[in-house]
mmCIF file of C-alpha atoms in Angstrom:
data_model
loop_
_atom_site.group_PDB
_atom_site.id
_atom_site.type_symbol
_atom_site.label_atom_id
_atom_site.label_comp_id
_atom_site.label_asym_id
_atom_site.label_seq_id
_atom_site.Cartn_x
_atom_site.Cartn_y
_atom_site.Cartn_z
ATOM 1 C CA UNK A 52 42.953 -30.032 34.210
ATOM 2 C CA UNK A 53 43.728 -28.519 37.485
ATOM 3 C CA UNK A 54 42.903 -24.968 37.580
ATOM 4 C CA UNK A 55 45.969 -23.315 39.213
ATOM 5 C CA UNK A 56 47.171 -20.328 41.318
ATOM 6 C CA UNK A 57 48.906 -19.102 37.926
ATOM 7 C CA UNK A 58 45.095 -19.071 36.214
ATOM 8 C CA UNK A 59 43.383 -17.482 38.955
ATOM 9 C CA UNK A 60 45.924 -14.283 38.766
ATOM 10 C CA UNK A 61 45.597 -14.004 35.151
ATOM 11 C CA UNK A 62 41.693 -13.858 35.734
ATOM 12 C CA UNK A 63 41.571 -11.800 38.162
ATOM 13 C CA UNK A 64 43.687 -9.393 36.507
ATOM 14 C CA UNK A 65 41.381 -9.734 33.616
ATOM 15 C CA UNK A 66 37.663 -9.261 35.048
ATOM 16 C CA UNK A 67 38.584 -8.682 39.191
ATOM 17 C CA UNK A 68 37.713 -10.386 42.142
ATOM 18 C CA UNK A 69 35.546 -13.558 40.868
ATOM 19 C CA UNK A 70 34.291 -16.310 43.182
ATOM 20 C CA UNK A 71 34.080 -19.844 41.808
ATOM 21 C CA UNK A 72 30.757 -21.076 40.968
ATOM 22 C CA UNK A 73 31.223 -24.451 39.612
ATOM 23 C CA UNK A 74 33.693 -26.884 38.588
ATOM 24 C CA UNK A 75 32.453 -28.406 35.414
ATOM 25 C CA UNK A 76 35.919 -30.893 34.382
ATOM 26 C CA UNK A 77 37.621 -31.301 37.861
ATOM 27 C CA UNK A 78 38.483 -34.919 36.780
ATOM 28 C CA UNK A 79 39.708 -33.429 33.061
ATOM 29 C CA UNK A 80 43.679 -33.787 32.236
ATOM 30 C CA UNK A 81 42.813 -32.115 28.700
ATOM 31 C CA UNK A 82 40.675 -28.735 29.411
ATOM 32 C CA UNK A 83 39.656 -27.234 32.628
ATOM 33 C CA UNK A 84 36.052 -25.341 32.855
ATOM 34 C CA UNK A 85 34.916 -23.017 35.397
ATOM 35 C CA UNK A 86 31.388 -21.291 35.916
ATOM 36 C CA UNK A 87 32.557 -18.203 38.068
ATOM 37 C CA UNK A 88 30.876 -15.065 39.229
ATOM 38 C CA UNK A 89 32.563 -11.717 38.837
ATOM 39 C CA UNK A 90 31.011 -7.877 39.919
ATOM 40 C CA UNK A 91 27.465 -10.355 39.848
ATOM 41 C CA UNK A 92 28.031 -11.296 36.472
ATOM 42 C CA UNK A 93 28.056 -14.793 35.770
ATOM 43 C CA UNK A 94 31.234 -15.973 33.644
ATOM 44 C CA UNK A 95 32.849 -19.339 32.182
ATOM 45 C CA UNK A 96 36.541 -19.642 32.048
ATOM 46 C CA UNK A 97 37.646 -22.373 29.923
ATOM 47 C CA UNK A 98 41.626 -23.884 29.770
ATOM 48 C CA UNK A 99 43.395 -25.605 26.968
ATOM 49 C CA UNK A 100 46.547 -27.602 27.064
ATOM 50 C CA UNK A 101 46.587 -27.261 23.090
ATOM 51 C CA UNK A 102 47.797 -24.645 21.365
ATOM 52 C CA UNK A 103 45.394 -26.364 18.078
ATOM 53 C CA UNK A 104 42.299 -26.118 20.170
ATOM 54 C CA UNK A 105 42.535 -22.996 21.761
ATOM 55 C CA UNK A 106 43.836 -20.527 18.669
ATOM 56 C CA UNK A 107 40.275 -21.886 16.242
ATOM 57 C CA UNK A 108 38.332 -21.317 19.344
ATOM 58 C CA UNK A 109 39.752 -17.716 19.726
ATOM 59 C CA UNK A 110 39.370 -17.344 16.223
ATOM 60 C CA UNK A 111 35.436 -18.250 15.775
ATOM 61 C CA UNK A 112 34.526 -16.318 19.063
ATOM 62 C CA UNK A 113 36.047 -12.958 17.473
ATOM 63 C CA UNK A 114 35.086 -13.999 13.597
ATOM 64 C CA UNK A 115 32.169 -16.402 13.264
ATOM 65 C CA UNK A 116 29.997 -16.536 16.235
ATOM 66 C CA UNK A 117 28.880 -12.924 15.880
ATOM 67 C CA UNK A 118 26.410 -14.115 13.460
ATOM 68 C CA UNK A 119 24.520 -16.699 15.618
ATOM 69 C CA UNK A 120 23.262 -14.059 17.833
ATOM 70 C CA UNK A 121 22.223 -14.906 20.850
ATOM 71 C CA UNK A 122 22.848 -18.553 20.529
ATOM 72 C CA UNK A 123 26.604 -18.101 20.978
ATOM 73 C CA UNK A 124 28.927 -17.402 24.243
ATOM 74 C CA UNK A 125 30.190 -13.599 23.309
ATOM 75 C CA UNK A 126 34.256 -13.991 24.378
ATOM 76 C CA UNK A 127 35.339 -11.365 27.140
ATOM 77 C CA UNK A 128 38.631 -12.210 27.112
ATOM 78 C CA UNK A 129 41.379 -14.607 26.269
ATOM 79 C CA UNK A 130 45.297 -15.620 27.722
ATOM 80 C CA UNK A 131 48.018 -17.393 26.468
ATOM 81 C CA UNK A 132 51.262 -17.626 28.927
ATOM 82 C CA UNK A 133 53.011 -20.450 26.863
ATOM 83 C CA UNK A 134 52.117 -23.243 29.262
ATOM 84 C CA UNK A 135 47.926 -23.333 29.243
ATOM 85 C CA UNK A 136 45.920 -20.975 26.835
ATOM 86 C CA UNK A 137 42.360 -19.398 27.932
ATOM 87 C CA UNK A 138 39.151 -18.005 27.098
ATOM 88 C CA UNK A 139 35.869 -15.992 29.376
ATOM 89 C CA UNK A 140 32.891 -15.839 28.221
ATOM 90 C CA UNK A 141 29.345 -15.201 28.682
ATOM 91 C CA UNK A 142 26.848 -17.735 29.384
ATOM 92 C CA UNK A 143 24.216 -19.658 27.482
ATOM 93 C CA UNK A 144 21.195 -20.855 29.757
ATOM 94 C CA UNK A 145 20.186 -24.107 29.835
ATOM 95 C CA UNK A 146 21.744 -27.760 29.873
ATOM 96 C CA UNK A 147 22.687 -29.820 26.866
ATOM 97 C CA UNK A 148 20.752 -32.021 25.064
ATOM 98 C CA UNK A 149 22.772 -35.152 26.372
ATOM 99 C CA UNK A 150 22.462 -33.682 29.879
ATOM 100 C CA UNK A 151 18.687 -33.881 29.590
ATOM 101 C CA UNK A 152 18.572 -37.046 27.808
ATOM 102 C CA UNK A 153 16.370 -36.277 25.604
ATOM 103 C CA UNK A 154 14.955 -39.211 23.505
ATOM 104 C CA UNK A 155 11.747 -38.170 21.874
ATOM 105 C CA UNK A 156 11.497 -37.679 18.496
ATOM 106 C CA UNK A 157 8.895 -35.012 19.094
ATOM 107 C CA UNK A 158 11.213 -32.666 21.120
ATOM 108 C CA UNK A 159 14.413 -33.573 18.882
ATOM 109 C CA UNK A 160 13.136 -32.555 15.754
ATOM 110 C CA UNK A 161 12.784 -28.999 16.280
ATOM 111 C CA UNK A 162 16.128 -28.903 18.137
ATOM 112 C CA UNK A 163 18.004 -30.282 15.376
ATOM 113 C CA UNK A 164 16.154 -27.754 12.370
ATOM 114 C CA UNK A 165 17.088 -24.677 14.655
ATOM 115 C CA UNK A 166 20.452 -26.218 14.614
ATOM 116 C CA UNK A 167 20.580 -26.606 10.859
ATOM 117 C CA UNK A 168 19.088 -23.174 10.652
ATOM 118 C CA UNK A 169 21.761 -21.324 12.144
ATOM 119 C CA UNK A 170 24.723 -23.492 10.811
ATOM 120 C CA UNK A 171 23.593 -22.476 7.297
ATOM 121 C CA UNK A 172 24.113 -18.825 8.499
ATOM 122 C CA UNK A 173 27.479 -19.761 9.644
ATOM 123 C CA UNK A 174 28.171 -21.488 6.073
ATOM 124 C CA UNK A 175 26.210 -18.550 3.845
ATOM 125 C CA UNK A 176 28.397 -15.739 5.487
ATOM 126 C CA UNK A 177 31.961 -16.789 5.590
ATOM 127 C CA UNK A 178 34.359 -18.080 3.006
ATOM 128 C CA UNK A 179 37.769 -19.364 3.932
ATOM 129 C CA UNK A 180 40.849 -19.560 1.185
ATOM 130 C CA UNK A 181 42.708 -22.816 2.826
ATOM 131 C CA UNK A 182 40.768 -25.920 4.457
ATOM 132 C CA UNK A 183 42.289 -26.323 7.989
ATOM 133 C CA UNK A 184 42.799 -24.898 11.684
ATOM 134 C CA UNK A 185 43.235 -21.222 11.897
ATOM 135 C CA UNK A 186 45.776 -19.392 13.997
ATOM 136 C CA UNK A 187 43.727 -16.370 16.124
ATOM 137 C CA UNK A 188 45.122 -13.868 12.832
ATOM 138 C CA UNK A 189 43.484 -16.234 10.185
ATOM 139 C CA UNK A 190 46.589 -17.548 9.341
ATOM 140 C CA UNK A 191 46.605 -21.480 8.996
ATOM 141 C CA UNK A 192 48.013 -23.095 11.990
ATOM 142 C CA UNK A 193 49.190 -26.230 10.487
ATOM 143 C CA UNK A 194 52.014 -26.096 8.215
ATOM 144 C CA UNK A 195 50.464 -27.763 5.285
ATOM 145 C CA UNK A 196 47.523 -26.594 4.829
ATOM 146 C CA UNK A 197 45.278 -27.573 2.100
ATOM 147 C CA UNK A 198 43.284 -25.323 -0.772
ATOM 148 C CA UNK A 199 42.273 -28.174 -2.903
ATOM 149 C CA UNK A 200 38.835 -29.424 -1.231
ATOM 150 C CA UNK A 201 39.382 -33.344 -3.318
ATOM 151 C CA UNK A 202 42.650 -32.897 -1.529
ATOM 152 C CA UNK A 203 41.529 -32.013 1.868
ATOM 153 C CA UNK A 204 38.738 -34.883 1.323
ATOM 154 C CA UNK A 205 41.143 -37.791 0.793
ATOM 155 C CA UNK A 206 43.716 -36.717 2.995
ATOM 156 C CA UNK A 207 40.844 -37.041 5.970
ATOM 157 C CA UNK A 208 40.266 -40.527 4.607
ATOM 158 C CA UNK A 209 43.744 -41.159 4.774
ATOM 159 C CA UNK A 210 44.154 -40.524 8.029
ATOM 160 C CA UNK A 211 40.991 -42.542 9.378
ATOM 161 C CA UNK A 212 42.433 -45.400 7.183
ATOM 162 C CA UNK A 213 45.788 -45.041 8.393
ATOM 163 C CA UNK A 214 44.507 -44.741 11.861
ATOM 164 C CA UNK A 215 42.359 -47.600 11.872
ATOM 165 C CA UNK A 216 44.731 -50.186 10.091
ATOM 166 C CA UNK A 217 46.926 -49.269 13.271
ATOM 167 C CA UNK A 218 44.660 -49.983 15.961
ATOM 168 C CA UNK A 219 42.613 -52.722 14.269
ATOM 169 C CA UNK A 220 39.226 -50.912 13.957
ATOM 170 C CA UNK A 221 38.685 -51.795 10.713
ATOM 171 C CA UNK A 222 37.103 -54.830 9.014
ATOM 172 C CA UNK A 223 37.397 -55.764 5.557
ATOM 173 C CA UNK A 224 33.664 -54.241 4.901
ATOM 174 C CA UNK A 225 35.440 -50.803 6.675
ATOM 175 C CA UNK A 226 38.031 -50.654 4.653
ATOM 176 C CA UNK A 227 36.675 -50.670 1.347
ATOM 177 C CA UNK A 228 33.555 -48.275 2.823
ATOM 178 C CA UNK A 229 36.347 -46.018 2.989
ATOM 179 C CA UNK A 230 38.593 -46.355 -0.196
ATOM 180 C CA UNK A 231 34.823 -45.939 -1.977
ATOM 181 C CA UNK A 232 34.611 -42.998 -0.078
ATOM 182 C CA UNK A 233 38.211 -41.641 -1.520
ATOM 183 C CA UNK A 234 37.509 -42.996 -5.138
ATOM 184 C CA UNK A 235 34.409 -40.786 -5.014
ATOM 185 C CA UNK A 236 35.815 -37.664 -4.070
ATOM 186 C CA UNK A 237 35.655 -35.281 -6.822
ATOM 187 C CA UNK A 238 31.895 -35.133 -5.611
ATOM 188 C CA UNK A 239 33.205 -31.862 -3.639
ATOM 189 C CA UNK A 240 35.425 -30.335 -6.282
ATOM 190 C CA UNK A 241 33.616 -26.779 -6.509
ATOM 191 C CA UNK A 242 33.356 -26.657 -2.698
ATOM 192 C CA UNK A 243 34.810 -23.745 -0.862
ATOM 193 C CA UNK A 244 36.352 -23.299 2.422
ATOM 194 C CA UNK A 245 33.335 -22.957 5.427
ATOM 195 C CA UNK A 246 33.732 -22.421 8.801
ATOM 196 C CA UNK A 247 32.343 -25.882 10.078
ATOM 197 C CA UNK A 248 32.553 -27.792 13.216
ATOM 198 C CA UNK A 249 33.587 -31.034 14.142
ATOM 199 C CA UNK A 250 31.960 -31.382 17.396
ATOM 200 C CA UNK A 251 28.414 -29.685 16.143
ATOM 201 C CA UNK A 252 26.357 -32.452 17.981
ATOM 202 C CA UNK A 253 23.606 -33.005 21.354
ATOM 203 C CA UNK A 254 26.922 -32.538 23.487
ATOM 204 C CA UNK A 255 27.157 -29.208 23.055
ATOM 205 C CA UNK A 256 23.703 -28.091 21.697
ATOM 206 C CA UNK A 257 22.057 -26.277 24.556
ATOM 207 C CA UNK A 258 18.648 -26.455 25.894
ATOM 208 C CA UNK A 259 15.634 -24.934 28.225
ATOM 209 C CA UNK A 260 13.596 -26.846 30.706
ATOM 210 C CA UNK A 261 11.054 -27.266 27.800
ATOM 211 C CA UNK A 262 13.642 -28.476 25.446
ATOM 212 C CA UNK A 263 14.205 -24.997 23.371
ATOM 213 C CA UNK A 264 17.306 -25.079 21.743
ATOM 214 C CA UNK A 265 19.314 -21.541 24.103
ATOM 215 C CA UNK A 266 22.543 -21.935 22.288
ATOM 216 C CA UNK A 267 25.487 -23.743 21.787
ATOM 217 C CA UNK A 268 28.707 -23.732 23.298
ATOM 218 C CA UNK A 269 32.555 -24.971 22.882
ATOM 219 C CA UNK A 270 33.792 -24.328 19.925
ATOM 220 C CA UNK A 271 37.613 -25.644 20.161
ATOM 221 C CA UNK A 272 37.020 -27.822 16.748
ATOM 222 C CA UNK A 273 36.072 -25.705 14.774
ATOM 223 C CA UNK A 274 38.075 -25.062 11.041
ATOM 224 C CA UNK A 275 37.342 -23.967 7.461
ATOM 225 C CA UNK A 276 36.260 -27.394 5.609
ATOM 226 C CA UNK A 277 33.425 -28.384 3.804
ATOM 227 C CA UNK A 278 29.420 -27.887 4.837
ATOM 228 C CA UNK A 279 29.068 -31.785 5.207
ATOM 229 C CA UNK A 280 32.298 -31.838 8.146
ATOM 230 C CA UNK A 281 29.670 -30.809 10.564
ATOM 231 C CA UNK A 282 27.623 -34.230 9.985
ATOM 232 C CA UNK A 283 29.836 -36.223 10.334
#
């Protein structure tokens, strides 16, 4: 997403004279990221075209994230004019996983318990009263949103089925992996509303030169669902 003359006013109304760093999705029509420097403090301004990724990302940075310490961003601001939403935030040292292509076993393991760790904290310490997208009050942002988990289970399932009869991704094997899936169900009937993430993976799981899980970063997809959404 191209990172306009309207953006850099709002910024610079917002944290001052900055100078541009880096530009980390120059080739992105969806979200535009910029590493920026402003009074020598080293900033990330991130763009949404969407309305439904922007508000939960809003809404973790000032409700969830708190609790992961250090390993989170901590939001300095955020814009909406109607046209392109925004966030700033602090830093989180390191490169992802992906971006170090890391392969051994050895190194992964540890990476991937720390990450476990500290999305149990996010799961003990919050409980939701809808499964969905939240607005940045709470609210849900979707009009229907669901309180039944079975509900909000099969409904999923519905929607990868519907999805994948329409563009032929599914063989016959597919198919009945997933009405299984929705006959079985009522497996998560006492689960309650956690905040969860959709894109928890190597992507966006942040590491030193030595492979030490720093943080993690971008959390536009995250929603109250069930523990399990995060492994997907």
């Amino acid at each position: 997403m191209i990172i306009n003359e309207e953006v850099i006013w709002i910024v610079n109304s917002l944290v001052g004279e900055f100078e541009i760093i880096k530009d980390h999705r120059n080739s992105s029509n969806r979200t535009g990221v910029l590493e920026i420097n402003a009074n020598n403090k080293r900033m990330f301004i991130k763009i949404h075209n969407r309305l439904s990724r922007w508000s939960p990302e809003v809404y973790a940075y000032k409700n969830w994230t708190h609790i992961l310490g250090e390993y989170a961003p901590k939001l300095i601001n955020f814009f909406n004019n109607d046209n392109f939403y925004g966030i700033i935030t602090t830093p989180i040292y390191g490169k992802t996983v992906n971006e170090y292509q890391i392969n051994d076993e050895d190194i992964l393991e540890p990476i991937y318990y720390k990450a476990g760790e500290l999305l149990k904290q996010l799961h003990n310490n919050f409980k939701g009263t809808y499964f969905g997208i939240p607005a940045i009050d709470g609210s849900p942002l979707e009009s229907k949103a669901k309180t039944d988990p079975v509900d909000y289970i099969n409904s999923a399932l519905e929607d990868i089925l519907k999805s994948g009869y329409d563009k032929g991704l599914l063989n016959n094997s597919d198919k009945e992996l997933v009405k299984w899936c929705m006959k079985h169900s009522d497996v998560f009937a006492n689960s309650k509303p956690v905040p969860t993430n959709w894109d928890f993976s190597q992507n966006n799981w942040m590491v030193d030169e030595d492979g030490k899980l720093t943080g993690f970063i971008d959390f536009e997809n995250m929603l109250w669902g069930i523990d399990v959404d995060s492994l997907e």
